[in-house]
mmCIF file of N, CA and C in Angstrom:
data_model
loop_
_atom_site.group_PDB
_atom_site.id
_atom_site.type_symbol
_atom_site.label_atom_id
_atom_site.label_comp_id
_atom_site.label_asym_id
_atom_site.label_seq_id
_atom_site.Cartn_x
_atom_site.Cartn_y
_atom_site.Cartn_z
ATOM 1 N N GLN A 1 -61.017 -154.338 70.080
ATOM 2 C CA GLN A 1 -61.932 -153.643 70.893
ATOM 3 C C GLN A 1 -62.273 -152.254 69.936
ATOM 4 N N VAL A 2 -62.997 -151.446 69.701
ATOM 5 C CA VAL A 2 -63.549 -150.504 68.796
ATOM 6 C C VAL A 2 -63.082 -149.321 69.900
ATOM 7 N N GLN A 3 -62.575 -148.814 68.884
ATOM 8 C CA GLN A 3 -61.941 -146.948 69.976
ATOM 9 C C GLN A 3 -62.114 -145.889 69.229
ATOM 10 N N LEU A 4 -62.622 -144.766 69.527
ATOM 11 C CA LEU A 4 -62.683 -143.553 69.067
ATOM 12 C C LEU A 4 -61.771 -142.528 69.770
ATOM 13 N N VAL A 5 -60.334 -142.033 69.436
ATOM 14 C CA VAL A 5 -59.611 -141.587 70.217
ATOM 15 C C VAL A 5 -59.753 -140.183 70.020
ATOM 16 N N GLU A 6 -59.795 -139.391 70.951
ATOM 17 C CA GLU A 6 -60.046 -137.997 70.220
ATOM 18 C C GLU A 6 -58.850 -137.113 71.075
ATOM 19 N N PRO A 7 -57.831 -137.091 70.605
ATOM 20 C CA PRO A 7 -56.781 -135.846 71.202
ATOM 21 C C PRO A 7 -57.293 -134.790 70.925
ATOM 22 N N GLY A 8 -56.851 -133.579 71.251
ATOM 23 C CA GLY A 8 -56.977 -131.902 71.182
ATOM 24 C C GLY A 8 -57.783 -131.413 71.822
ATOM 25 N N GLY A 9 -58.780 -130.804 71.186
ATOM 26 C CA GLY A 9 -59.494 -129.613 72.361
ATOM 27 C C GLY A 9 -58.676 -128.838 73.031
ATOM 28 N N GLY A 10 -59.026 -127.635 73.670
ATOM 29 C CA GLY A 10 -58.344 -126.925 74.579
ATOM 30 C C GLY A 10 -58.847 -125.648 74.393
ATOM 31 N N LEU A 11 -58.355 -124.725 74.915
ATOM 32 C CA LEU A 11 -58.689 -123.577 75.053
ATOM 33 C C LEU A 11 -58.083 -122.210 73.997
ATOM 34 N N VAL A 12 -59.198 -121.612 73.777
ATOM 35 C CA VAL A 12 -59.134 -120.614 72.636
ATOM 36 C C VAL A 12 -60.038 -119.335 72.455
ATOM 37 N N GLN A 13 -59.126 -118.374 71.860
ATOM 38 C CA GLN A 13 -60.224 -117.371 72.003
ATOM 39 C C GLN A 13 -61.005 -116.915 71.410
ATOM 40 N N ALA A 14 -61.913 -115.931 71.687
ATOM 41 C CA ALA A 14 -62.992 -115.884 70.777
ATOM 42 C C ALA A 14 -62.714 -115.453 69.142
ATOM 43 N N GLY A 15 -63.009 -115.735 68.315
ATOM 44 C CA GLY A 15 -62.727 -115.420 66.913
ATOM 45 C C GLY A 15 -61.822 -116.191 66.687
ATOM 46 N N GLY A 16 -61.003 -117.524 67.144
ATOM 47 C CA GLY A 16 -59.672 -118.267 67.004
ATOM 48 C C GLY A 16 -60.521 -119.400 66.427
ATOM 49 N N SER A 17 -59.445 -120.214 66.040
ATOM 50 C CA SER A 17 -59.519 -121.356 65.160
ATOM 51 C C SER A 17 -58.749 -122.686 66.177
ATOM 52 N N LEU A 18 -59.668 -124.031 65.804
ATOM 53 C CA LEU A 18 -59.261 -125.133 66.522
ATOM 54 C C LEU A 18 -59.240 -126.042 65.749
ATOM 55 N N THR A 19 -58.800 -127.466 65.366
ATOM 56 C CA THR A 19 -59.175 -128.378 64.857
ATOM 57 C C THR A 19 -58.960 -129.927 65.736
ATOM 58 N N LEU A 20 -59.868 -130.371 65.519
ATOM 59 C CA LEU A 20 -60.425 -131.720 66.636
ATOM 60 C C LEU A 20 -60.118 -132.939 65.762
ATOM 61 N N SER A 21 -59.405 -133.672 66.077
ATOM 62 C CA SER A 21 -59.385 -134.996 65.236
ATOM 63 C C SER A 21 -59.891 -136.359 66.173
ATOM 64 N N CYS A 22 -60.570 -137.154 65.437
ATOM 65 C CA CYS A 22 -60.923 -138.670 66.005
ATOM 66 C C CYS A 22 -60.517 -139.665 65.522
ATOM 67 N N ALA A 23 -59.208 -140.957 65.830
ATOM 68 C CA ALA A 23 -58.953 -141.769 65.113
ATOM 69 C C ALA A 23 -59.564 -143.173 65.593
ATOM 70 N N ALA A 24 -59.990 -143.558 64.461
ATOM 71 C CA ALA A 24 -61.456 -145.145 64.712
ATOM 72 C C ALA A 24 -60.168 -146.157 64.455
ATOM 73 N N SER A 25 -60.651 -147.073 65.546
ATOM 74 C CA SER A 25 -59.688 -148.423 65.191
ATOM 75 C C SER A 25 -61.172 -149.181 65.555
ATOM 76 N N GLY A 26 -60.849 -150.583 65.245
ATOM 77 C CA GLY A 26 -61.476 -151.762 65.446
ATOM 78 C C GLY A 26 -62.929 -151.704 64.530
ATOM 79 N N ILE A 27 -63.290 -151.035 63.661
ATOM 80 C CA ILE A 27 -64.357 -151.064 62.698
ATOM 81 C C ILE A 27 -63.684 -150.744 61.520
ATOM 82 N N SER A 28 -64.702 -150.892 60.242
ATOM 83 C CA SER A 28 -64.501 -150.652 58.761
ATOM 84 C C SER A 28 -64.770 -149.417 58.602
ATOM 85 N N PHE A 29 -64.200 -148.275 58.991
ATOM 86 C CA PHE A 29 -64.237 -146.931 58.932
ATOM 87 C C PHE A 29 -64.905 -146.559 57.730
ATOM 88 N N ARG A 30 -64.643 -147.441 56.345
ATOM 89 C CA ARG A 30 -65.168 -146.671 55.375
ATOM 90 C C ARG A 30 -66.829 -146.709 55.021
ATOM 91 N N PHE A 31 -67.139 -147.744 56.420
ATOM 92 C CA PHE A 31 -68.662 -148.228 55.971
ATOM 93 C C PHE A 31 -69.698 -147.471 56.991
ATOM 94 N N TYR A 32 -69.001 -146.603 58.090
ATOM 95 C CA TYR A 32 -69.400 -145.648 58.764
ATOM 96 C C TYR A 32 -69.729 -144.201 58.679
ATOM 97 N N HIS A 33 -70.836 -143.633 58.907
ATOM 98 C CA HIS A 33 -70.971 -142.711 59.033
ATOM 99 C C HIS A 33 -70.013 -141.963 60.138
ATOM 100 N N MET A 34 -69.613 -140.470 60.101
ATOM 101 C CA MET A 34 -68.802 -140.101 61.144
ATOM 102 C C MET A 34 -69.491 -138.916 61.798
ATOM 103 N N GLY A 35 -69.240 -138.332 62.575
ATOM 104 C CA GLY A 35 -70.283 -137.173 63.325
ATOM 105 C C GLY A 35 -69.174 -137.032 64.221
ATOM 106 N N TRP A 36 -69.809 -135.274 64.620
ATOM 107 C CA TRP A 36 -69.152 -134.698 65.491
ATOM 108 C C TRP A 36 -70.459 -134.262 66.511
ATOM 109 N N TYR A 37 -70.678 -134.340 67.755
ATOM 110 C CA TYR A 37 -71.601 -133.655 68.856
ATOM 111 C C TYR A 37 -70.712 -132.924 69.799
ATOM 112 N N ARG A 38 -71.689 -132.012 70.502
ATOM 113 C CA ARG A 38 -71.039 -131.027 71.382
ATOM 114 C C ARG A 38 -72.480 -131.614 72.610
ATOM 115 N N GLN A 39 -71.875 -131.011 73.809
ATOM 116 C CA GLN A 39 -72.897 -130.873 74.965
ATOM 117 C C GLN A 39 -72.137 -129.974 76.069
ATOM 118 N N ALA A 40 -72.979 -129.035 76.229
ATOM 119 C CA ALA A 40 -72.535 -127.955 77.077
ATOM 120 C C ALA A 40 -73.303 -128.289 78.406
ATOM 121 N N PRO A 41 -72.628 -127.675 79.560
ATOM 122 C CA PRO A 41 -73.392 -127.964 80.800
ATOM 123 C C PRO A 41 -74.723 -127.773 80.790
ATOM 124 N N GLY A 42 -75.650 -128.880 81.782
ATOM 125 C CA GLY A 42 -76.843 -128.776 81.714
ATOM 126 C C GLY A 42 -77.706 -128.626 80.292
ATOM 127 N N LYS A 43 -76.998 -129.005 79.095
ATOM 128 C CA LYS A 43 -77.849 -129.194 78.212
ATOM 129 C C LYS A 43 -77.735 -130.689 77.554
ATOM 130 N N GLN A 44 -78.508 -130.582 76.514
ATOM 131 C CA GLN A 44 -78.544 -132.274 75.662
ATOM 132 C C GLN A 44 -77.343 -132.526 74.845
ATOM 133 N N ARG A 45 -77.045 -133.295 74.300
ATOM 134 C CA ARG A 45 -76.078 -133.523 73.343
ATOM 135 C C ARG A 45 -76.526 -133.263 72.167
ATOM 136 N N GLU A 46 -75.952 -132.473 71.238
ATOM 137 C CA GLU A 46 -76.303 -132.204 69.684
ATOM 138 C C GLU A 46 -75.298 -132.468 68.850
ATOM 139 N N LEU A 47 -75.875 -132.487 67.575
ATOM 140 C CA LEU A 47 -75.418 -132.853 66.572
ATOM 141 C C LEU A 47 -74.696 -131.479 65.831
ATOM 142 N N VAL A 48 -73.237 -131.617 65.713
ATOM 143 C CA VAL A 48 -72.539 -130.420 65.150
ATOM 144 C C VAL A 48 -72.432 -130.630 63.555
ATOM 145 N N ALA A 49 -71.720 -131.533 63.152
ATOM 146 C CA ALA A 49 -71.716 -131.961 61.846
ATOM 147 C C ALA A 49 -71.479 -133.263 61.937
ATOM 148 N N VAL A 50 -71.934 -133.873 60.468
ATOM 149 C CA VAL A 50 -71.760 -135.642 59.994
ATOM 150 C C VAL A 50 -71.332 -135.250 58.415
ATOM 151 N N ILE A 51 -70.805 -136.317 58.489
ATOM 152 C CA ILE A 51 -70.006 -136.709 57.079
ATOM 153 C C ILE A 51 -70.294 -138.099 57.026
ATOM 154 N N THR A 52 -70.821 -139.029 55.777
ATOM 155 C CA THR A 52 -71.344 -140.076 55.590
ATOM 156 C C THR A 52 -70.243 -140.874 55.055
ATOM 157 N N SER A 53 -70.409 -141.993 55.067
ATOM 158 C CA SER A 53 -69.372 -142.760 54.161
ATOM 159 C C SER A 53 -69.350 -142.730 52.959
ATOM 160 N N GLY A 54 -70.045 -142.024 52.171
ATOM 161 C CA GLY A 54 -70.229 -141.821 50.796
ATOM 162 C C GLY A 54 -69.577 -140.180 50.662
ATOM 163 N N GLY A 55 -69.462 -139.395 51.908
ATOM 164 C CA GLY A 55 -68.747 -138.181 51.950
ATOM 165 C C GLY A 55 -69.897 -137.190 51.848
ATOM 166 N N GLY A 56 -71.215 -137.400 51.917
ATOM 167 C CA GLY A 56 -71.776 -136.503 52.145
ATOM 168 C C GLY A 56 -71.920 -135.513 53.002
ATOM 169 N N ILE A 57 -71.957 -134.313 53.380
ATOM 170 C CA ILE A 57 -71.943 -133.659 54.702
ATOM 171 C C ILE A 57 -73.234 -132.884 55.043
ATOM 172 N N ASN A 58 -73.502 -132.696 56.227
ATOM 173 C CA ASN A 58 -74.604 -131.720 56.791
ATOM 174 C C ASN A 58 -73.912 -131.073 58.212
ATOM 175 N N TYR A 59 -74.490 -129.612 58.142
ATOM 176 C CA TYR A 59 -73.826 -129.123 59.407
ATOM 177 C C TYR A 59 -75.281 -128.484 60.402
ATOM 178 N N SER A 60 -75.179 -128.489 61.566
ATOM 179 C CA SER A 60 -76.147 -127.809 62.370
ATOM 180 C C SER A 60 -76.289 -126.524 61.744
ATOM 181 N N ASP A 61 -77.250 -125.515 61.552
ATOM 182 C CA ASP A 61 -77.186 -124.083 61.284
ATOM 183 C C ASP A 61 -76.335 -123.138 62.247
ATOM 184 N N SER A 62 -76.196 -123.786 63.446
ATOM 185 C CA SER A 62 -74.921 -122.856 64.478
ATOM 186 C C SER A 62 -73.437 -122.503 63.922
ATOM 187 N N VAL A 63 -73.384 -123.775 63.084
ATOM 188 C CA VAL A 63 -71.783 -123.932 62.971
ATOM 189 C C VAL A 63 -71.646 -123.569 61.534
ATOM 190 N N LYS A 64 -72.929 -123.743 60.455
ATOM 191 C CA LYS A 64 -72.535 -123.786 59.150
ATOM 192 C C LYS A 64 -71.703 -122.288 58.847
ATOM 193 N N GLY A 65 -71.123 -122.866 57.819
ATOM 194 C CA GLY A 65 -70.142 -121.500 57.288
ATOM 195 C C GLY A 65 -68.739 -121.226 58.245
ATOM 196 N N ARG A 66 -68.723 -121.814 59.360
ATOM 197 C CA ARG A 66 -67.659 -121.845 60.240
ATOM 198 C C ARG A 66 -66.897 -122.705 60.698
ATOM 199 N N PHE A 67 -67.594 -124.252 60.778
ATOM 200 C CA PHE A 67 -67.219 -125.520 60.964
ATOM 201 C C PHE A 67 -66.922 -126.168 59.230
ATOM 202 N N THR A 68 -65.831 -127.176 59.372
ATOM 203 C CA THR A 68 -65.686 -128.072 58.199
ATOM 204 C C THR A 68 -65.160 -129.350 58.718
ATOM 205 N N ILE A 69 -65.970 -130.281 58.390
ATOM 206 C CA ILE A 69 -65.965 -131.523 58.714
ATOM 207 C C ILE A 69 -65.080 -132.503 57.566
ATOM 208 N N SER A 70 -64.231 -133.498 57.991
ATOM 209 C CA SER A 70 -63.738 -134.070 56.799
ATOM 210 C C SER A 70 -62.745 -135.487 57.215
ATOM 211 N N ARG A 71 -62.782 -136.475 56.278
ATOM 212 C CA ARG A 71 -62.320 -137.691 57.279
ATOM 213 C C ARG A 71 -61.184 -138.096 55.935
ATOM 214 N N ASP A 72 -60.172 -138.807 56.503
ATOM 215 C CA ASP A 72 -59.225 -139.110 55.984
ATOM 216 C C ASP A 72 -59.273 -140.658 56.226
ATOM 217 N N SER A 73 -59.541 -141.290 55.241
ATOM 218 C CA SER A 73 -59.617 -143.048 54.846
ATOM 219 C C SER A 73 -58.347 -143.855 55.250
ATOM 220 N N ALA A 74 -57.241 -143.225 54.778
ATOM 221 C CA ALA A 74 -55.799 -143.716 54.958
ATOM 222 C C ALA A 74 -55.708 -143.690 56.514
ATOM 223 N N LYS A 75 -55.956 -142.736 57.193
ATOM 224 C CA LYS A 75 -55.418 -142.714 58.873
ATOM 225 C C LYS A 75 -56.811 -143.152 59.681
ATOM 226 N N ASN A 76 -57.859 -143.315 58.959
ATOM 227 C CA ASN A 76 -59.222 -143.878 59.729
ATOM 228 C C ASN A 76 -59.491 -142.583 60.676
ATOM 229 N N THR A 77 -59.381 -141.189 60.255
ATOM 230 C CA THR A 77 -59.863 -140.577 61.307
ATOM 231 C C THR A 77 -60.635 -139.402 60.680
ATOM 232 N N VAL A 78 -61.387 -138.654 61.343
ATOM 233 C CA VAL A 78 -62.453 -137.688 61.073
ATOM 234 C C VAL A 78 -61.835 -136.521 62.017
ATOM 235 N N TYR A 79 -62.181 -135.609 61.244
ATOM 236 C CA TYR A 79 -61.614 -133.968 61.556
ATOM 237 C C TYR A 79 -62.616 -133.167 61.884
ATOM 238 N N LEU A 80 -62.454 -132.036 62.751
ATOM 239 C CA LEU A 80 -63.529 -130.937 62.786
ATOM 240 C C LEU A 80 -62.648 -130.058 62.735
ATOM 241 N N GLN A 81 -62.687 -128.670 61.811
ATOM 242 C CA GLN A 81 -62.058 -127.564 61.718
ATOM 243 C C GLN A 81 -63.214 -126.508 62.240
ATOM 244 N N MET A 82 -62.417 -126.096 63.123
ATOM 245 C CA MET A 82 -63.411 -124.939 63.971
ATOM 246 C C MET A 82 -62.951 -123.443 63.504
ATOM 247 N N ASN A 83 -63.550 -122.455 62.903
ATOM 248 C CA ASN A 83 -63.081 -121.171 62.847
ATOM 249 C C ASN A 83 -63.950 -120.021 63.173
ATOM 250 N N SER A 84 -63.721 -119.055 63.566
ATOM 251 C CA SER A 84 -64.655 -118.131 63.990
ATOM 252 C C SER A 84 -65.239 -118.197 65.341
ATOM 253 N N LEU A 85 -64.420 -119.116 66.195
ATOM 254 C CA LEU A 85 -64.967 -119.506 67.453
ATOM 255 C C LEU A 85 -65.768 -118.537 68.531
ATOM 256 N N LYS A 86 -66.964 -118.902 69.047
ATOM 257 C CA LYS A 86 -67.443 -118.157 69.786
ATOM 258 C C LYS A 86 -67.887 -118.648 70.993
ATOM 259 N N PRO A 87 -67.940 -117.885 72.057
ATOM 260 C CA PRO A 87 -68.200 -118.791 73.186
ATOM 261 C C PRO A 87 -69.317 -119.772 73.793
ATOM 262 N N GLU A 88 -70.388 -119.476 72.946
ATOM 263 C CA GLU A 88 -71.385 -120.354 73.123
ATOM 264 C C GLU A 88 -70.874 -122.102 71.887
ATOM 265 N N ASP A 89 -69.507 -121.854 71.270
ATOM 266 C CA ASP A 89 -69.354 -122.958 70.845
ATOM 267 C C ASP A 89 -68.631 -124.060 72.192
ATOM 268 N N THR A 90 -68.590 -123.610 73.379
ATOM 269 C CA THR A 90 -67.776 -124.089 74.602
ATOM 270 C C THR A 90 -68.909 -125.251 74.740
ATOM 271 N N GLY A 91 -68.053 -126.453 75.073
ATOM 272 C CA GLY A 91 -68.730 -127.756 75.607
ATOM 273 C C GLY A 91 -67.679 -128.466 75.236
ATOM 274 N N ALA A 92 -67.863 -130.014 75.689
ATOM 275 C CA ALA A 92 -67.592 -131.458 75.273
ATOM 276 C C ALA A 92 -68.169 -131.628 73.888
ATOM 277 N N TYR A 93 -66.796 -131.868 73.162
ATOM 278 C CA TYR A 93 -67.047 -132.449 71.706
ATOM 279 C C TYR A 93 -67.002 -133.866 71.541
ATOM 280 N N TYR A 94 -67.725 -134.765 71.282
ATOM 281 C CA TYR A 94 -67.595 -136.037 70.998
ATOM 282 C C TYR A 94 -67.639 -136.678 69.593
ATOM 283 N N CYS A 95 -66.829 -137.152 69.177
ATOM 284 C CA CYS A 95 -66.826 -138.264 67.986
ATOM 285 C C CYS A 95 -67.822 -139.462 67.990
ATOM 286 N N ASN A 96 -68.180 -139.621 66.613
ATOM 287 C CA ASN A 96 -69.456 -140.740 66.891
ATOM 288 C C ASN A 96 -69.105 -141.717 65.479
ATOM 289 N N ALA A 97 -69.051 -142.842 65.485
ATOM 290 C CA ALA A 97 -69.365 -143.297 64.412
ATOM 291 C C ALA A 97 -70.867 -144.474 64.276
ATOM 292 N N GLN A 98 -71.661 -144.277 63.125
ATOM 293 C CA GLN A 98 -72.402 -144.784 63.284
ATOM 294 C C GLN A 98 -72.768 -145.885 61.801
ATOM 295 N N GLY A 99 -72.892 -147.307 62.331
ATOM 296 C CA GLY A 99 -73.027 -147.973 61.032
ATOM 297 C C GLY A 99 -74.541 -148.278 60.763
ATOM 298 N N ILE A 100 -74.676 -149.247 59.903
ATOM 299 C CA ILE A 100 -76.167 -149.757 59.278
ATOM 300 C C ILE A 100 -76.944 -149.778 60.543
ATOM 301 N N THR A 101 -76.638 -150.869 61.657
ATOM 302 C CA THR A 101 -77.312 -151.340 62.812
ATOM 303 C C THR A 101 -77.439 -149.801 63.875
ATOM 304 N N PRO A 102 -78.550 -149.947 64.586
ATOM 305 C CA PRO A 102 -78.749 -149.002 65.464
ATOM 306 C C PRO A 102 -77.296 -148.431 66.545
ATOM 307 N N ALA A 103 -76.530 -149.354 66.774
ATOM 308 C CA ALA A 103 -75.470 -149.578 67.510
ATOM 309 C C ALA A 103 -74.629 -148.706 67.140
ATOM 310 N N ALA A 104 -73.995 -147.431 67.605
ATOM 311 C CA ALA A 104 -73.345 -146.790 67.574
ATOM 312 C C ALA A 104 -72.009 -146.617 68.735
ATOM 313 N N TYR A 105 -71.071 -145.891 68.173
ATOM 314 C CA TYR A 105 -69.710 -145.465 68.982
ATOM 315 C C TYR A 105 -69.335 -144.281 69.385
ATOM 316 N N TRP A 106 -68.569 -144.540 70.390
ATOM 317 C CA TRP A 106 -68.643 -142.676 70.900
ATOM 318 C C TRP A 106 -67.491 -142.347 71.295
ATOM 319 N N GLY A 107 -66.856 -141.635 70.870
ATOM 320 C CA GLY A 107 -64.898 -141.206 71.628
ATOM 321 C C GLY A 107 -65.603 -140.704 73.193
ATOM 322 N N GLN A 108 -64.139 -140.428 73.493
ATOM 323 C CA GLN A 108 -64.397 -139.996 75.099
ATOM 324 C C GLN A 108 -64.815 -139.039 75.439
ATOM 325 N N GLY A 109 -64.673 -137.999 74.259
ATOM 326 C CA GLY A 109 -64.770 -136.607 74.273
ATOM 327 C C GLY A 109 -63.624 -135.672 74.848
ATOM 328 N N THR A 110 -63.982 -134.562 74.233
ATOM 329 C CA THR A 110 -62.807 -133.586 74.395
ATOM 330 C C THR A 110 -63.638 -132.141 74.675
ATOM 331 N N GLN A 111 -62.986 -132.131 75.833
ATOM 332 C CA GLN A 111 -63.296 -130.255 76.152
ATOM 333 C C GLN A 111 -62.692 -128.985 74.898
ATOM 334 N N VAL A 112 -63.718 -128.538 74.424
ATOM 335 C CA VAL A 112 -63.564 -127.005 74.037
ATOM 336 C C VAL A 112 -63.770 -125.671 74.978
ATOM 337 N N THR A 113 -63.043 -124.863 74.954
ATOM 338 C CA THR A 113 -63.352 -123.640 76.130
ATOM 339 C C THR A 113 -63.060 -122.764 74.922
ATOM 340 N N VAL A 114 -64.224 -121.907 74.266
ATOM 341 C CA VAL A 114 -63.781 -120.386 74.074
ATOM 342 C C VAL A 114 -63.938 -119.451 74.872
ATOM 343 N N SER A 115 -62.889 -118.333 75.295
ATOM 344 C CA SER A 115 -63.000 -117.599 75.874
ATOM 345 C C SER A 115 -63.364 -116.245 75.152
ATOM 346 N N SER A 116 -64.113 -115.011 75.982
ATOM 347 C CA SER A 116 -64.689 -113.876 75.147
ATOM 348 C C SER A 116 -63.450 -113.163 75.639
#
């Protein structure tokens, strides 16, 4: 079966850094676009960053210059390095795998809390 496992998350002080990882199994990793989304309480899930199967990268304006997305094909893993964290970055972060078909796969989510 398809699994997107997201260890990590945690509590960090404002201005600090945290790196999330997402290990994929059950898919042909190199053919999937990989993304990170986040959802704050009472708000809709939003795209944070995406890295395509070809290595193209896009970030939301709110994280541009602070976050870095990368993928390691040898480990079937996508990472999100988060620097200069702000309290508004707090939320549940979800890993996403999107293929050519409309179907997509989601990780279980991991909580990131940034204290002021």
